[in-house]
Amino acid sequence: MSQKKSKLPWVLGGIAAFMLLCCGGIVGGGFLLFQKGMQTAQLQAPFATEVMTKMSDSNYEFESVADYFDASIFSGNQLDQLKVAMTAYGEKLGKFKSVGSASGFNSSYDNGITTNRYIFNTYFEKAEGALTIGVRDQNGINKIVEFSIDSSALK
């Protein structure tokens, strides 16, 4: 009389292989998307540097960089808040030095418009900060829809 071999190891092995393939694909795909986003962020670093340099050279006067901003920033009290913030940037952070590496990004696509949000390590004369800049591509022209600097010097 022969003993029946259990199918349990084969079933468990099949389930484990399936899970490995699924999870590996998700992790691998996520890694590739992250890498693509970080490459895009590095392409935007020169734009962020250009805006910050112009802003700093004008002693953080909004009018010097107004052309970089999307018209949506001029609605409500956003513009007034941005001008107040820019005055604080000049007083508490000092002259802009450089935009460093990207520490984060987010991308959204709505009705044919792509908006990318980047966070860059940013260096100033008196302190460091995290520059958050939201950029919308409008017919090949970058327009800023979000702008802020987070630094312990501003608190």
C-alpha positions in Angstrom: 0.0 0.0 0.0 1.5 3.3 -1.1 1.1 6.4 0.9 -0.5 9.4 -0.9 1.8 12.4 -1.2 0.4 15.7 0.0 -0.2 18.5 -2.5 0.1 21.1 0.2 3.8 21.9 -0.5 3.0 22.5 -4.2 0.0 24.7 -3.4 1.9 26.7 -0.9 4.9 27.0 -3.3 2.6 28.2 -6.0 1.0 30.8 -3.8 4.5 32.0 -2.7 5.7 32.2 -6.3 2.6 34.2 -7.3 3.0 36.6 -4.4 6.7 37.1 -5.2 5.9 37.9 -8.8 3.1 40.4 -7.9 5.0 42.1 -5.1 8.2 42.2 -7.2 6.4 43.8 -10.0 4.8 46.4 -7.8 8.0 47.3 -6.0 10.0 47.3 -9.3 7.4 49.5 -11.0 7.4 51.9 -8.1 11.2 52.1 -8.1 11.2 52.9 -11.8 8.6 55.6 -11.4 10.5 57.1 -8.4 13.7 57.2 -10.5 11.9 58.9 -13.4 10.5 61.5 -11.1 13.9 62.2 -9.5 15.4 62.6 -13.1 12.6 65.1 -13.9 13.3 66.9 -10.6 17.0 67.3 -11.6 15.8 68.8 -14.9 13.8 71.4 -13.0 16.7 72.3 -10.6 18.1 74.9 -13.1 14.6 76.5 -13.4 14.4 76.7 -9.5 17.9 78.2 -9.4 17.0 80.8 -12.0 13.9 81.9 -10.1 15.7 82.0 -6.7 18.7 83.9 -8.1 16.5 86.5 -9.7 14.4 86.8 -6.6 17.5 87.1 -4.3 19.2 89.6 -6.6 16.2 91.9 -6.4 16.1 91.7 -2.6 13.1 89.4 -2.8 10.8 91.8 -4.7 7.9 89.9 -6.2 7.8 92.1 -9.3 11.2 90.8 -10.4 9.9 87.2 -10.7 6.2 87.9 -11.5 6.5 86.5 -15.0 7.5 83.1 -13.7 4.2 82.7 -11.8 0.9 81.4 -13.1 -2.1 83.8 -13.1 -3.8 81.6 -10.5 -1.3 82.9 -7.9 -2.8 86.4 -8.3 -6.3 85.4 -7.1 -7.6 86.1 -3.6 -5.0 86.9 -1.0 -2.4 84.5 -2.3 -0.3 87.2 -3.8 -0.3 89.3 -0.6 0.8 86.2 1.4 3.5 85.4 -1.0 4.9 89.0 -0.8 4.9 88.9 3.0 6.7 85.5 2.9 9.3 86.8 0.4 10.1 89.7 2.7 10.7 87.2 5.5 12.9 85.1 3.1 15.1 88.1 2.5 15.4 89.2 6.1 15.8 85.8 7.8 17.5 83.7 5.1 19.7 86.2 3.4 21.1 86.0 -0.1 20.4 82.8 -2.1 23.4 80.5 -2.7 22.2 77.3 -4.4 19.6 74.7 -5.0 20.8 71.3 -3.9 19.3 67.9 -4.6 15.7 67.1 -4.8 14.3 65.5 -1.6 10.8 64.8 -3.0 8.4 65.2 -5.8 4.8 64.7 -6.8 3.1 64.8 -10.2 -0.5 65.2 -11.2 -2.3 65.2 -14.5 -5.7 66.8 -15.0 -7.5 67.7 -18.2 -4.3 67.6 -20.2 -2.3 69.8 -17.8 0.7 68.3 -15.9 1.7 69.9 -12.6 4.9 68.8 -10.9 5.7 69.6 -7.3 9.3 69.4 -6.2 11.0 69.8 -2.9 14.7 70.9 -3.1 17.3 71.3 -0.4 18.2 75.0 -0.7 21.0 77.0 0.7 21.1 80.7 1.7 23.6 83.1 3.3 22.1 82.7 6.8 20.4 79.3 6.8 19.2 76.3 4.8 15.7 75.4 3.8 13.4 73.2 1.8 12.1 75.0 -1.3 8.7 73.6 -2.5 7.9 74.7 -6.0 4.9 73.6 -8.0 5.5 73.9 -11.7 2.8 73.7 -14.4 3.9 73.2 -18.0 1.8 75.5 -20.2 2.7 75.0 -23.8 6.3 74.2 -23.0 6.6 77.2 -20.6 7.1 76.5 -16.9 4.7 78.5 -14.7 4.9 78.4 -10.9 1.6 77.5 -9.1 3.0 76.9 -5.7 6.0 78.4 -3.9 7.3 78.2 -0.3 10.4 77.8 1.7 10.5 75.9 5.0 13.4 76.7 7.3 13.9 76.8 11.0 15.2 80.3 10.5 11.7 81.4 9.5 10.0 80.2 12.6 
